[in-house]
CSV table of C-alpha atoms and ligand atoms in Angstrom, one decimal:
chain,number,residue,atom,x,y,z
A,108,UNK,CA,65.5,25.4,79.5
A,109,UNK,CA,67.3,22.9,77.6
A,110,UNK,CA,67.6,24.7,73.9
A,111,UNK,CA,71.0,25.4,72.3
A,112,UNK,CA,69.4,28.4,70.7
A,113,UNK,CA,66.2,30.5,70.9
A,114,UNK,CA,65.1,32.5,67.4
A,115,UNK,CA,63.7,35.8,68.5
A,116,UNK,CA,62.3,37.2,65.2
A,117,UNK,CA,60.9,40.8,64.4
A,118,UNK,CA,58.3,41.3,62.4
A,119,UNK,CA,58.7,45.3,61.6
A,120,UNK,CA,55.9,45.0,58.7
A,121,UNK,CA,55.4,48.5,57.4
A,122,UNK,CA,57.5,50.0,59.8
A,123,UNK,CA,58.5,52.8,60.3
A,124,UNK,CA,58.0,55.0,57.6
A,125,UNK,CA,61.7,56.6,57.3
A,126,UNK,CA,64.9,55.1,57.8
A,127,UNK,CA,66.3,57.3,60.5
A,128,UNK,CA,64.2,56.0,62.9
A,129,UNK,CA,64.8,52.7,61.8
A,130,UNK,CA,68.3,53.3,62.2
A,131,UNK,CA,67.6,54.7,65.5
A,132,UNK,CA,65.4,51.6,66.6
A,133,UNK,CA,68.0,48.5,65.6
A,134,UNK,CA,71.2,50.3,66.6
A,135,UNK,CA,69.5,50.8,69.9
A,136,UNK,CA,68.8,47.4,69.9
A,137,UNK,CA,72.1,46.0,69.1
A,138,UNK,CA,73.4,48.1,71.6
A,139,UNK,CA,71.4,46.5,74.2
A,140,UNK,CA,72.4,42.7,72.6
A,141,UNK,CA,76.3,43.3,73.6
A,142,UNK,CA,75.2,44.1,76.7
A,143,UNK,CA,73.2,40.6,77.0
A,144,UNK,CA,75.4,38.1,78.6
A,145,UNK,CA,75.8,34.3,77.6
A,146,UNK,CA,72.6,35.1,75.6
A,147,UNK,CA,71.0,31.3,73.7
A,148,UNK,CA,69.2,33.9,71.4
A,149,UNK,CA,69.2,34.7,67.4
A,150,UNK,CA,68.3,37.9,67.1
A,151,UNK,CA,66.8,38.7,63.2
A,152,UNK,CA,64.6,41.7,62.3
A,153,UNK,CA,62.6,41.3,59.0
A,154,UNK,CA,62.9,44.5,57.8
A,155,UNK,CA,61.1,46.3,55.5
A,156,UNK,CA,62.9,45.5,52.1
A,157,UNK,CA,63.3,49.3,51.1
A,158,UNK,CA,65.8,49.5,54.3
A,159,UNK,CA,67.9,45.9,54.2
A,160,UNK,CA,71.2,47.4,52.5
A,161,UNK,CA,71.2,50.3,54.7
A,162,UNK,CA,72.0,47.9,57.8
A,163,UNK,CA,75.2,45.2,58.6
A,164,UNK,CA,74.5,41.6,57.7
A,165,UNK,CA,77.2,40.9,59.5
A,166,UNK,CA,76.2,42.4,63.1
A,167,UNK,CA,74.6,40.9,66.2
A,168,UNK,CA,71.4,41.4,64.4
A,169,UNK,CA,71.1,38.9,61.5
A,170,UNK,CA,68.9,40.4,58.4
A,171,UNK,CA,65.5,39.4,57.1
A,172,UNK,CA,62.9,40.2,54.5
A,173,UNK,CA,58.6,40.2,54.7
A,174,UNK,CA,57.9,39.2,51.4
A,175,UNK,CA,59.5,38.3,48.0
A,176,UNK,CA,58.6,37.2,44.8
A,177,UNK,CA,58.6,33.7,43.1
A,178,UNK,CA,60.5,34.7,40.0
A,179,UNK,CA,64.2,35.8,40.2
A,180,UNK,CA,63.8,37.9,37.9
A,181,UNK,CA,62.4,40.3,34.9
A,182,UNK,CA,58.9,41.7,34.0
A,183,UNK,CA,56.4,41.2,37.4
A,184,UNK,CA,56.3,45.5,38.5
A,185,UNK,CA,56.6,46.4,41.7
A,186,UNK,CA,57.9,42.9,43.0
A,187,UNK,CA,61.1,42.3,44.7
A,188,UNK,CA,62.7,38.9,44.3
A,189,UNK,CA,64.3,36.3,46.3
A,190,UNK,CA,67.6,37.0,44.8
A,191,UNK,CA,67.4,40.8,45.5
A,192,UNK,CA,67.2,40.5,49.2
A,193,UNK,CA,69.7,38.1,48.7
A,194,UNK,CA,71.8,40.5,47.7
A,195,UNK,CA,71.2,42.9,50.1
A,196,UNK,CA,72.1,41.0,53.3
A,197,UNK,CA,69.1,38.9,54.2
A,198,UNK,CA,69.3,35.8,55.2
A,199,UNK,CA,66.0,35.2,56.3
A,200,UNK,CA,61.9,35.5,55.0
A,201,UNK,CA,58.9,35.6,56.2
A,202,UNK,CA,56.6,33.5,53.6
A,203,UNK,CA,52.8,33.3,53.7
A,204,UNK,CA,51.9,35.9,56.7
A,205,UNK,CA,48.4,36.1,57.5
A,206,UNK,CA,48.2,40.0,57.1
A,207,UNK,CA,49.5,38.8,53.3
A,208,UNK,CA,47.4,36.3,52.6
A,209,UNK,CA,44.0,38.5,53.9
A,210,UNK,CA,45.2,42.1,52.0
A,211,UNK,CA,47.2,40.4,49.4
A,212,UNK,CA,45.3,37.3,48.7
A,213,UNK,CA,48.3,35.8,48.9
A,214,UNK,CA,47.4,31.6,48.2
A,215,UNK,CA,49.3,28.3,49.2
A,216,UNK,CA,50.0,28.2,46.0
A,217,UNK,CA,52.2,31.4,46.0
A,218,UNK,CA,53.2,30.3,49.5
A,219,UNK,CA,55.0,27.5,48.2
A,220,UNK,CA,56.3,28.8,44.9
A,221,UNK,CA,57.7,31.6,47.2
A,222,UNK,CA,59.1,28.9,49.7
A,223,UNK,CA,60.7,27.5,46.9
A,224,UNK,CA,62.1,30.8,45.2
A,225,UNK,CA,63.8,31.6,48.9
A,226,UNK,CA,65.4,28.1,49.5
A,227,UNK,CA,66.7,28.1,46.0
A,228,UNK,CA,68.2,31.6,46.3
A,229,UNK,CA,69.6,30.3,49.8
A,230,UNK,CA,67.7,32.4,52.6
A,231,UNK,CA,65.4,30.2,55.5
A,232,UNK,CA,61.5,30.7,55.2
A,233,UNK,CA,60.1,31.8,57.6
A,234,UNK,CA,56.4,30.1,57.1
A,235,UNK,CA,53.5,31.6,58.7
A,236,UNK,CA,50.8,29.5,59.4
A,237,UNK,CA,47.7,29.7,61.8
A,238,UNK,CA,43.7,29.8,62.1
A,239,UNK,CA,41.7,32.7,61.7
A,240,UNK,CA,38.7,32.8,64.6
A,241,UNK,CA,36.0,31.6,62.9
A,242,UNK,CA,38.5,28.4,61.7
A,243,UNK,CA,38.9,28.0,65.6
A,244,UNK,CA,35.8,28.6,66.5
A,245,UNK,CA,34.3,25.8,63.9
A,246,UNK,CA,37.5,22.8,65.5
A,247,UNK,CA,39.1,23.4,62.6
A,248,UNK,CA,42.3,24.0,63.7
A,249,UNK,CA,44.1,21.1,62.4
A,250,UNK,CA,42.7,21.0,59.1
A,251,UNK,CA,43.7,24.5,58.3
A,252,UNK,CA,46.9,24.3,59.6
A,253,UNK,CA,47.4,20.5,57.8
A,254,UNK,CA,46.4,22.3,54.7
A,255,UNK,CA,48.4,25.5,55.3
A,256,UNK,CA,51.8,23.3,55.4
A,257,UNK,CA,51.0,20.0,53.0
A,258,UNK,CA,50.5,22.8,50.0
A,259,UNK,CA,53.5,25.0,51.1
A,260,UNK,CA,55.8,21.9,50.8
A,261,UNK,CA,54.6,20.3,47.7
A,262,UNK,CA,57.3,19.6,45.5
A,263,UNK,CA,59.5,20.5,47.8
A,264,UNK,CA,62.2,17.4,48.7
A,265,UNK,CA,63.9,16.6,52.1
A,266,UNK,CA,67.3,17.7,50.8
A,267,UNK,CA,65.9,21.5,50.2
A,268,UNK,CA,64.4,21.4,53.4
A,269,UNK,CA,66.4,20.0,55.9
A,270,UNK,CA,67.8,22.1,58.3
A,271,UNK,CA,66.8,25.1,56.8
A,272,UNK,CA,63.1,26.1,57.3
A,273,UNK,CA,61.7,27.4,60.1
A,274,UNK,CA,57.6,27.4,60.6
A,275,UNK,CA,56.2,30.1,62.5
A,276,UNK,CA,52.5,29.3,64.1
A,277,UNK,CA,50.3,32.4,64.4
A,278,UNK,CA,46.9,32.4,65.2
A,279,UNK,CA,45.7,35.1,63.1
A,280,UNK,CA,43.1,36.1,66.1
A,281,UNK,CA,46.2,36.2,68.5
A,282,UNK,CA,48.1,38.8,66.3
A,283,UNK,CA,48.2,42.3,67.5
A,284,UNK,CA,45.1,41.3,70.0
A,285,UNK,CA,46.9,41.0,73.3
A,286,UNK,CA,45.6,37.2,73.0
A,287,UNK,CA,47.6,34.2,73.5
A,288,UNK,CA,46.7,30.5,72.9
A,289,UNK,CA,47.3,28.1,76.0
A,290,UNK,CA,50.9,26.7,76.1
A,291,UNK,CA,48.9,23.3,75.7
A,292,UNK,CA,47.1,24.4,72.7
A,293,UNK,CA,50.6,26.1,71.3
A,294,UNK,CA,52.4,22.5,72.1
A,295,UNK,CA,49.5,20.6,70.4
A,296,UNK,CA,49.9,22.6,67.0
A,297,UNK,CA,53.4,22.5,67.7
A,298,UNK,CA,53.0,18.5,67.6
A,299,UNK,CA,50.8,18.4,65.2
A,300,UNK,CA,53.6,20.4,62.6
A,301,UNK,CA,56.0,17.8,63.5
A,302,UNK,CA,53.7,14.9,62.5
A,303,UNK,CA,52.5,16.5,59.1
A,304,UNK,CA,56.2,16.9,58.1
A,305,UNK,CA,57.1,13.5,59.2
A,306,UNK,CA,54.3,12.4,57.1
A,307,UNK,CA,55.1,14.5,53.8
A,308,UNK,CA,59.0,13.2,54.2
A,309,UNK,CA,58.5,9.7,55.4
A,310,UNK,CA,60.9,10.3,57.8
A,311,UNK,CA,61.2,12.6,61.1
A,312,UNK,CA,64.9,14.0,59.6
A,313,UNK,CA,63.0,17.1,58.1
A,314,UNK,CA,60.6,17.2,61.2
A,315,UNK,CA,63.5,17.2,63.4
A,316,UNK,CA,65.9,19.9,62.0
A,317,UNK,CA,62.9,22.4,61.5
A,318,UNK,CA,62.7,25.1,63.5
A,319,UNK,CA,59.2,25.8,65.1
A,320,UNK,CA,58.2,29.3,66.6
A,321,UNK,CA,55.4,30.7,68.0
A,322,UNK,CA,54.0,34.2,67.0
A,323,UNK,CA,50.9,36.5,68.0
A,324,UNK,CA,50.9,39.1,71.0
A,325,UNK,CA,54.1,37.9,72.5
A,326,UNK,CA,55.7,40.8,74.5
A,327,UNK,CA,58.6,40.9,77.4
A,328,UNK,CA,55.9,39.5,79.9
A,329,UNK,CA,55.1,36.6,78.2
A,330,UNK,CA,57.9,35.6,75.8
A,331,UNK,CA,60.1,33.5,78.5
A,332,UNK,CA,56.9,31.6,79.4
A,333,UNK,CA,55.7,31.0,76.4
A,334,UNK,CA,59.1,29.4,75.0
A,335,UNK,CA,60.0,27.2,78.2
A,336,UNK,CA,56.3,25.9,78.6
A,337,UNK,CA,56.0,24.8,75.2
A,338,UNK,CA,59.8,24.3,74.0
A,339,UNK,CA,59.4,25.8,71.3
A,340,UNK,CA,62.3,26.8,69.2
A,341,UNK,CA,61.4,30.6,69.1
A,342,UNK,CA,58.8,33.8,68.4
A,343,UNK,CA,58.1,35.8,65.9
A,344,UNK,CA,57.7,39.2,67.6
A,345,UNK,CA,55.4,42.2,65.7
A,346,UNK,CA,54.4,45.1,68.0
A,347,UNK,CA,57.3,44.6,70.5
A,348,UNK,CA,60.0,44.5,68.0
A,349,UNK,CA,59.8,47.9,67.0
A,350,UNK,CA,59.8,49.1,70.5
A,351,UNK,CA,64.1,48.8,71.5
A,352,UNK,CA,63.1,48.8,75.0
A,353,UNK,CA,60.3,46.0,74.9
A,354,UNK,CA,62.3,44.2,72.5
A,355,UNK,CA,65.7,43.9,74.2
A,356,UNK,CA,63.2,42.9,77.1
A,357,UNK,CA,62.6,39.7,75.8
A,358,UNK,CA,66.1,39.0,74.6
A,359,UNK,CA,67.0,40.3,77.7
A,360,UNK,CA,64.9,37.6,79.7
A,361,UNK,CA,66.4,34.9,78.1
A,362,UNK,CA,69.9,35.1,79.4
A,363,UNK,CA,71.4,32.3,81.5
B,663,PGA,P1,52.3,40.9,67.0
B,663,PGA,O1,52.5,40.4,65.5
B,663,PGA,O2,53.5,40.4,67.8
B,663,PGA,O3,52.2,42.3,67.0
B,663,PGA,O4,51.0,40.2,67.5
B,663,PGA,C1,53.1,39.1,65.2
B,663,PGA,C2,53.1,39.0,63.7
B,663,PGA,O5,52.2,39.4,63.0
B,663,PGA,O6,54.1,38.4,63.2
């Protein structure tokens, strides 16, 4: 495998529900990273936000939100912004996750205010995109996922983007399922990103520098495979994150 670095990303979503066993989970975790020799891998855990200032920004394990907000600031309850997680070590966000976009109604539209809100408060997005079933099931992959990024970048200009946004693709039917799409099908999305960003920036600088992972039911079997079949740049890892064992797995099978 020829890739200077490899972006293993947990998804913890809304897990777990107390902060001693999330201590428990990503010290045992870093642990297990020093132990991981000559390692090409970028470990971040998206935490959820209620738990970011508890941890080191500055460990093995770089931080990362689920979510934020597309103001900075003032009157929108509940909401945490961009600025906040800032603030609290992350340097990362996941942006436009399917399970947020189906419970939240989260839109494209918010996607991209919110892409806009993180790359302005300086943390990389993390942007989720990916067909449902039925989308796949009716050949339309490439227009949703054509769709998905030409309305999460509007307004957005090569010099905010370059070099710091990473897209994740997740088939929304391969999440949590135990599915996988073909490393062919996975490269051909994979190219198709890369041509839709070449297209919105009339160049292939932005397509280039962009980082483009793979996410949905990747586990310590898989993960290796699915990376140095397709060349992707990474995976975004739910389920097997939050398991130390499964987790440092994967990292695990990426050493040299
Ligand atoms: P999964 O989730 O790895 O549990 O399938 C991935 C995700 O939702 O980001």
């Amino acid at each position: 495998m020829k890739k200077e670095k490899v972006y293993l990303i947990g998804n913890w979503k809304m897990n777990p529900v107390s902060l001693n066993e999330a201590e428990t989970v990503f010290e045992e975790i870093e642990n297990g990273i020093y132990e991981v020799e000559n390692s090409i891998t970028e470990v971040v855990i998206c935490l959820p936000s209620v738990f970011l200032s508890d941890f080191d920004s500055e460990g093995k394990i770089k931080l990362g939100a689920q979510n934020i907000f597309w103001e900075d600031r003032g009157a929108f309850t509940g909401e945490v912004s961009a600025k906040m997680v800032k603030n609290m070590g992350a340097s990362f966000v996941i942006i436009g996750h399917s399970e947020r976009r189906k419970y939240l109604g989260e839109t494209n539209e918010m996607v991209n205010w919110k892409t806009q809100a993180a790359l302005r408060n300086d943390l990389m997005p993390i942007l989720c995109v990916g067909e449902t079933l039925e989308e796949r099931e009716r050949g339309d992959i490439g227009e949703v996922i054509v769709g998905q990024l030409e309305k999460a970048l509007e307004g957005i200009s090569e010099a905010e983007v370059l070099g710091k946004l990473l897209i994740a693709y997740e088939p929304v039917w391969a999440i949590g399922s135990g599915n996988t799409p073909s490393s062919d099908e996975i490269m051909s999305v994979d190219l198709l990103i890369k041509k839709v960003l070449s297209k919105i920036y009339g160049s292939r600088a932005v397509a280039d520098s962009t980082m483009i992972l793979y996410g949905g039911s990747v586990d310590q079997k898989n993960a290796f495979n699915i990376v140095s079949r397709t060349g992707m740049s990474g995976l975004l890892i739910g389920g097997a994150s939050l398991n130390a064992r499964e987790f440092l797995g994967i990292i695990k099978s990426f050493e040299k």
